């Protein structure tokens, strides 16, 4: 009888529990002793430290080849009898009338999937266009109200509940009169949230005053969008979040749901901080940041400047290229980047670290800075759209206009915009900075304090958007973003974005408005796109993936970020998602160029558990997804076509009404109850999956009847036998073994299953052990070694692998058997014969285990079996942790090859607070003693810091928490990081081989040989007796890393392609609005009064010497 158990992942695991008698059988005969005539007896083995060197073998020991053949025959015999490969092959042939085999047609398959994705996205595009058109019309018809009041506006404030619970919130302190709706919400599985479909929600960052006239007017006219949102959902019920992110900071989204309020101050601006939204339609841009590093730029001003540049870098995306330079008398890059580089996450990190390390010295020379910036822009070899070139200069003021530089490089066409930023508080003339910006189609900004950084480092986007607004409908193109984490809990999404323009005019005949009102966005969950990909037609090792013009994956089975930050996109390059090689580079380039193609390649792939690397053959077929930035490709096994009962998605949804359960028994009960109500052909069920499930259940049951029922596993020291099929069945015998089964019961998620399909022969898989964990506990009788192999069928001229079968070896028993098979005994009952320096017999792995080390190591370098009893609890560990000296020798002699790669999606423990975030972690605040210290007040920095204090008090910005710390989100507890992965696999040596490990006066001899039809290496070596043989240890464990050297990577950038059209110029653009700053002039009377007042205070205390201004006149 058999008992079926179903897993929580909706896959099946069957355990067979039989009451059996003992049926003895004749084991395969052991091979005869090795013929003396064909191989002369080698000299004695022994350690050089104890035996004379003349006793050591100088040729390949024939006896070891004999042991290897005995091991191969023993493994093959067990698998033939208990694995049931041939029997299962016959069962499939006997049931040939129950199924048919169809060969995949990759081109048709990928074209269908691409068409389905295109249709899905096109429905979102139509909804976007309706929203954008409606928003422009609503704003155009809106009449501005100067006297509008908070009580005139009725809306649902997404943060209202959180603020009412917080007695220190802005509205509670102010006694807000805002009329906030109180809504009821219902749980919705599509949104993974509680929503209300009758209303929209409004989210406004904490640092924006809700009661300002601008915000109230914005709330007034955007209220009309509510009906458009609702109508869109009526036409397409699959729509997810619909969002309007206004340039003023107001975000209105549908359906309404409470905002996930952070634990600290909420500065999150959905319209600006969602990675793709602020600049999704302004790409690409070339940008050079110039920072003076003269002696005048010091103290708090320098800190403000560094923070401003870091914040500015965060506004750039992967479509932009940037460099950052500092200058005094000469200009030079702040980092190792000598040219424009892509503004990706890793490059921006290099910039931020370099900026934070800047030191002020020398005198300021604007000419050197601007000449360097123009040279960077003109001599770039970037093969992308020549669009939106700009220079951004952050300074504390100056008098030189460098007109001659602009005349030489930028006039009269003014193709490079210049943005100038006056940072800090000072009494310098800012007119030259204003003139530079106005004369070069840019804008002048002032950043007097920390609170002004956030808004002023984003306002330049309004200037870049002018030509786009003036271009009108031609510029209204939907852009699809990178993958990122939805701030409202939807998971990984992509967003279609469309700019919303201001269509108003000041009066009849007046110029058109040049402002972007905001961005309209509609989310598409990655899971919805994945549902359109028929993974079950590609085999367990096949998959579908899609990439964008940057080569970043939209879909890929390895796109699994362990921690996400909704401020940053998830940018995983296709060549980082897989093991990179030249063939994949060609495929990636062709996909980015929007071509169709097909290519069969031999490549390396990681195993599912990332411990092994296999060399395999893969077929790639790709087509572009029209009207998008994406290209789609399935990757599949090259040879076996897929039968109709093969592959299915990772989570097999057999029926819609099937209730999932964490309890196997309960899930099986639910399954049986549903089958009593419906038939497998019911529309509620996936007929394809159900029929395959039923077929494989019957076929594996016949395997039980024909093979497993009459066998006694103890005869060959087996803990279990098993079969796994691509119909979703994992059947394990006996029942106890099924209860202790630790492998993933879903075959497609089991590493042994997928590796068996990729490799011919018997695949050994020892139990996984981490070096930091305690050794294996062998006394529980459940520790075993899996041996599996694929069942290959040939039907009608087609080959396929519908199942994997295997056994689980008892570790202790097979370790003893290993010693016997690698000994001079012809059978197990023969008595042992002792060998030594004076005897005339050969040493072996059983009798001489004190002198010889005999091990089986798998193709990943993990210990499988050993003749040393004390190493049994180390089975499954990387062999370098067991015998570093011997593993290094195997690697150096090409038995193993190493493959290193980087995991850019790892999660690490939080790092100590630093200064590399988007905003400062803290600002120097003078103590009371400082205020009362006359020497401090008369220093060169006194007036600047005093004005900073005044601004901080006026704008209430000094005491704003760091936005990075204010999130209170999971990334504050766990951060993304880079981990270096190392895998080993068999090298070029296939034959037997012997060598000496040279350790001076204490060398070691070893011999290694591959076992035929397995993934095992048989090694016999002298045991090390001298400490001089210690060598470096090979590492296999994943380690924390900074990743590859960025300064070297940018010298060979990966291919990518920018948008085919750019809006950076319009003859009608009005550049007169270029910024007009104003500063607080120092009042001599106030300053003298303060100093006189402070004279009455405490006597001054010693102060560090302060550098005087070297390039400024007061």
Tab-separated table of C-alpha atoms in Angstrom, residues 545-754:
chain	number	residue	atom	x	y	z
A	545	UNK	CA	13.678	36.232	-19.031
A	546	UNK	CA	13.337	39.789	-20.292
A	547	UNK	CA	15.795	42.698	-20.249
A	548	UNK	CA	15.613	46.441	-20.917
A	549	UNK	CA	17.861	48.751	-22.937
A	550	UNK	CA	20.388	48.849	-20.090
A	551	UNK	CA	20.632	45.069	-19.987
A	552	UNK	CA	18.798	44.934	-16.640
A	553	UNK	CA	16.441	42.021	-16.143
A	554	UNK	CA	12.715	42.555	-15.894
A	555	UNK	CA	12.095	38.827	-15.563
A	556	UNK	CA	14.585	36.199	-14.520
A	557	UNK	CA	14.466	33.284	-12.055
A	558	UNK	CA	17.577	34.717	-10.370
A	559	UNK	CA	15.954	38.111	-9.804
A	560	UNK	CA	15.464	37.586	-6.073
A	561	UNK	CA	16.580	40.626	-4.066
A	562	UNK	CA	16.815	39.635	-0.415
A	563	UNK	CA	16.243	43.168	0.757
A	564	UNK	CA	14.703	46.056	-1.149
A	565	UNK	CA	14.698	49.779	-0.710
A	566	UNK	CA	11.883	51.593	-2.467
A	567	UNK	CA	14.163	54.605	-2.940
A	568	UNK	CA	16.399	52.634	-5.286
A	569	UNK	CA	15.559	50.499	-8.325
A	570	UNK	CA	16.484	46.834	-8.453
A	571	UNK	CA	19.096	46.852	-11.211
A	572	UNK	CA	20.416	43.362	-11.917
A	573	UNK	CA	22.256	43.015	-15.198
A	574	UNK	CA	21.612	39.893	-17.245
A	575	UNK	CA	25.344	39.103	-17.127
A	576	UNK	CA	25.238	39.316	-13.323
A	577	UNK	CA	22.100	37.191	-13.091
A	578	UNK	CA	23.960	34.395	-14.876
A	579	UNK	CA	27.586	33.364	-15.202
A	580	UNK	CA	29.008	35.702	-17.795
A	581	UNK	CA	30.656	34.557	-21.020
A	582	UNK	CA	31.173	35.854	-24.563
A	583	UNK	CA	28.128	34.071	-25.972
A	584	UNK	CA	25.832	35.681	-23.430
A	585	UNK	CA	27.359	39.082	-24.167
A	586	UNK	CA	26.386	38.626	-27.823
A	587	UNK	CA	22.864	37.542	-26.885
A	588	UNK	CA	22.497	40.526	-24.559
A	589	UNK	CA	23.647	42.981	-27.241
A	590	UNK	CA	21.268	41.560	-29.815
A	591	UNK	CA	18.335	41.748	-27.389
A	592	UNK	CA	19.152	45.359	-26.467
A	593	UNK	CA	19.252	46.257	-30.178
A	594	UNK	CA	15.725	44.861	-30.550
A	595	UNK	CA	16.645	41.988	-32.861
A	596	UNK	CA	15.238	38.508	-33.165
A	597	UNK	CA	17.618	35.606	-32.778
A	598	UNK	CA	18.415	32.046	-31.794
A	599	UNK	CA	21.673	30.608	-30.485
A	600	UNK	CA	22.771	27.333	-28.946
A	601	UNK	CA	25.681	27.733	-26.564
A	602	UNK	CA	27.779	25.744	-24.132
A	603	UNK	CA	27.897	27.620	-20.858
A	604	UNK	CA	28.291	27.330	-17.103
A	605	UNK	CA	25.313	27.404	-14.732
A	606	UNK	CA	25.075	27.434	-10.957
A	607	UNK	CA	23.095	24.786	-9.171
A	608	UNK	CA	19.947	25.785	-7.367
A	609	UNK	CA	21.721	25.699	-3.989
A	610	UNK	CA	24.652	27.671	-5.494
A	611	UNK	CA	27.208	25.072	-4.351
A	612	UNK	CA	27.994	23.595	-7.753
A	613	UNK	CA	28.721	24.682	-11.311
A	614	UNK	CA	27.750	22.551	-14.304
A	615	UNK	CA	28.792	22.882	-17.926
A	616	UNK	CA	25.637	22.553	-20.013
A	617	UNK	CA	24.176	23.246	-23.433
A	618	UNK	CA	21.412	25.834	-23.622
A	619	UNK	CA	19.208	27.171	-26.398
A	620	UNK	CA	18.348	30.888	-26.412
A	621	UNK	CA	15.620	32.357	-28.604
A	622	UNK	CA	14.662	36.015	-28.323
A	623	UNK	CA	12.313	38.634	-29.770
A	624	UNK	CA	11.592	42.273	-28.861
A	625	UNK	CA	8.411	43.237	-27.042
A	626	UNK	CA	7.002	45.917	-29.306
A	627	UNK	CA	6.121	49.355	-27.949
A	628	UNK	CA	8.304	48.785	-24.865
A	629	UNK	CA	11.945	48.977	-23.796
A	630	UNK	CA	12.077	45.224	-23.242
A	631	UNK	CA	13.280	42.135	-25.099
A	632	UNK	CA	12.205	38.601	-24.219
A	633	UNK	CA	13.962	35.247	-24.373
A	634	UNK	CA	13.416	31.715	-23.118
A	635	UNK	CA	16.457	29.641	-22.197
A	636	UNK	CA	16.011	25.902	-22.266
A	637	UNK	CA	17.849	22.622	-22.453
A	638	UNK	CA	19.195	21.991	-25.906
A	639	UNK	CA	18.432	18.372	-26.602
A	640	UNK	CA	15.412	16.844	-24.874
A	641	UNK	CA	12.073	18.174	-26.094
A	642	UNK	CA	9.513	18.538	-23.339
A	643	UNK	CA	6.683	16.034	-23.032
A	644	UNK	CA	3.231	17.294	-22.304
A	645	UNK	CA	3.483	16.039	-18.732
A	646	UNK	CA	6.757	17.843	-18.017
A	647	UNK	CA	7.561	21.249	-16.527
A	648	UNK	CA	5.223	23.433	-14.604
A	649	UNK	CA	5.592	26.570	-12.573
A	650	UNK	CA	7.276	26.553	-9.211
A	651	UNK	CA	3.913	26.920	-7.470
A	652	UNK	CA	1.571	24.519	-9.194
A	653	UNK	CA	-1.945	25.859	-9.125
A	654	UNK	CA	-3.909	22.740	-9.912
A	655	UNK	CA	-7.323	24.265	-9.219
A	656	UNK	CA	-8.579	27.720	-8.334
A	657	UNK	CA	-10.741	26.525	-5.437
A	658	UNK	CA	-8.073	24.307	-3.901
A	659	UNK	CA	-7.365	25.566	-0.385
A	660	UNK	CA	-3.672	25.648	0.452
A	661	UNK	CA	-2.508	24.501	3.848
A	662	UNK	CA	0.766	24.308	5.738
A	663	UNK	CA	-0.206	20.823	6.854
A	664	UNK	CA	0.370	18.067	4.288
A	665	UNK	CA	-2.446	15.873	5.558
A	666	UNK	CA	-4.919	18.722	5.557
A	667	UNK	CA	-3.872	19.782	2.074
A	668	UNK	CA	-4.353	16.234	0.779
A	669	UNK	CA	-7.777	16.139	2.386
A	670	UNK	CA	-8.703	19.390	0.651
A	671	UNK	CA	-7.413	18.029	-2.627
A	672	UNK	CA	-9.450	14.814	-2.386
A	673	UNK	CA	-12.579	16.696	-1.381
A	674	UNK	CA	-12.239	18.985	-4.388
A	675	UNK	CA	-11.699	16.055	-6.739
A	676	UNK	CA	-14.967	14.559	-5.473
A	677	UNK	CA	-16.769	17.734	-6.539
A	678	UNK	CA	-15.102	18.429	-9.876
A	679	UNK	CA	-13.529	16.408	-12.653
A	680	UNK	CA	-9.995	16.913	-13.948
A	681	UNK	CA	-11.533	18.538	-17.037
A	682	UNK	CA	-13.347	21.158	-14.987
A	683	UNK	CA	-12.779	24.798	-15.937
A	684	UNK	CA	-11.823	25.453	-12.317
A	685	UNK	CA	-8.682	23.387	-12.762
A	686	UNK	CA	-5.606	23.426	-14.917
A	687	UNK	CA	-6.384	20.318	-16.913
A	688	UNK	CA	-2.873	20.066	-18.234
A	689	UNK	CA	-1.305	19.948	-14.759
A	690	UNK	CA	-3.937	17.688	-13.274
A	691	UNK	CA	-3.663	15.101	-16.046
A	692	UNK	CA	0.118	15.057	-15.692
A	693	UNK	CA	-0.221	14.693	-11.939
A	694	UNK	CA	-2.566	11.736	-12.286
A	695	UNK	CA	-0.320	10.136	-14.916
A	696	UNK	CA	2.817	10.389	-12.792
A	697	UNK	CA	1.006	9.155	-9.700
A	698	UNK	CA	0.044	5.989	-11.529
A	699	UNK	CA	3.434	5.472	-13.122
A	700	UNK	CA	5.372	5.866	-9.861
A	701	UNK	CA	2.898	3.507	-8.168
A	702	UNK	CA	3.824	0.858	-10.721
A	703	UNK	CA	7.485	1.487	-9.818
A	704	UNK	CA	6.564	0.642	-6.233
A	705	UNK	CA	4.849	-2.575	-7.280
A	706	UNK	CA	7.528	-3.771	-9.684
A	707	UNK	CA	10.749	-2.697	-7.939
A	708	UNK	CA	10.530	-1.336	-4.417
A	709	UNK	CA	7.971	-3.672	-2.854
A	710	UNK	CA	10.160	-6.787	-2.843
A	711	UNK	CA	13.479	-5.240	-1.861
A	712	UNK	CA	15.155	-4.982	1.531
A	713	UNK	CA	17.063	-1.729	1.744
A	714	UNK	CA	19.199	-2.923	4.628
A	715	UNK	CA	20.907	-5.414	2.350
A	716	UNK	CA	22.803	-2.591	0.724
A	717	UNK	CA	22.726	-0.131	3.634
A	718	UNK	CA	20.167	2.209	2.096
A	719	UNK	CA	18.049	4.636	4.073
A	720	UNK	CA	15.597	5.344	1.245
A	721	UNK	CA	14.774	5.016	-2.424
A	722	UNK	CA	12.932	7.774	-4.265
A	723	UNK	CA	11.604	9.003	-7.567
A	724	UNK	CA	10.770	12.571	-8.590
A	725	UNK	CA	8.862	13.442	-11.745
A	726	UNK	CA	8.241	16.623	-13.636
A	727	UNK	CA	4.553	16.070	-13.084
A	728	UNK	CA	5.139	17.170	-9.485
A	729	UNK	CA	5.433	13.834	-7.666
A	730	UNK	CA	8.195	12.973	-5.185
A	731	UNK	CA	7.707	9.395	-3.976
A	732	UNK	CA	9.893	8.132	-1.111
A	733	UNK	CA	10.150	4.665	0.419
A	734	UNK	CA	9.926	3.686	3.273
A	735	UNK	CA	7.487	5.817	5.216
A	736	UNK	CA	9.999	6.871	7.883
A	737	UNK	CA	12.338	8.145	5.201
A	738	UNK	CA	9.538	10.263	3.763
A	739	UNK	CA	8.906	11.832	7.158
A	740	UNK	CA	12.611	12.682	7.465
A	741	UNK	CA	12.935	13.901	3.866
A	742	UNK	CA	14.867	17.198	3.861
A	743	UNK	CA	15.005	17.879	0.136
A	744	UNK	CA	12.461	20.200	-1.444
A	745	UNK	CA	9.469	17.989	-2.328
A	746	UNK	CA	8.750	20.136	-5.394
A	747	UNK	CA	11.043	18.545	-8.002
A	748	UNK	CA	11.611	21.775	-9.884
A	749	UNK	CA	12.892	23.364	-6.665
A	750	UNK	CA	15.150	20.449	-5.709
A	751	UNK	CA	18.824	20.841	-6.518
A	752	UNK	CA	19.399	17.092	-6.968
A	753	UNK	CA	16.587	16.904	-9.526
A	754	UNK	CA	17.804	19.768	-11.681
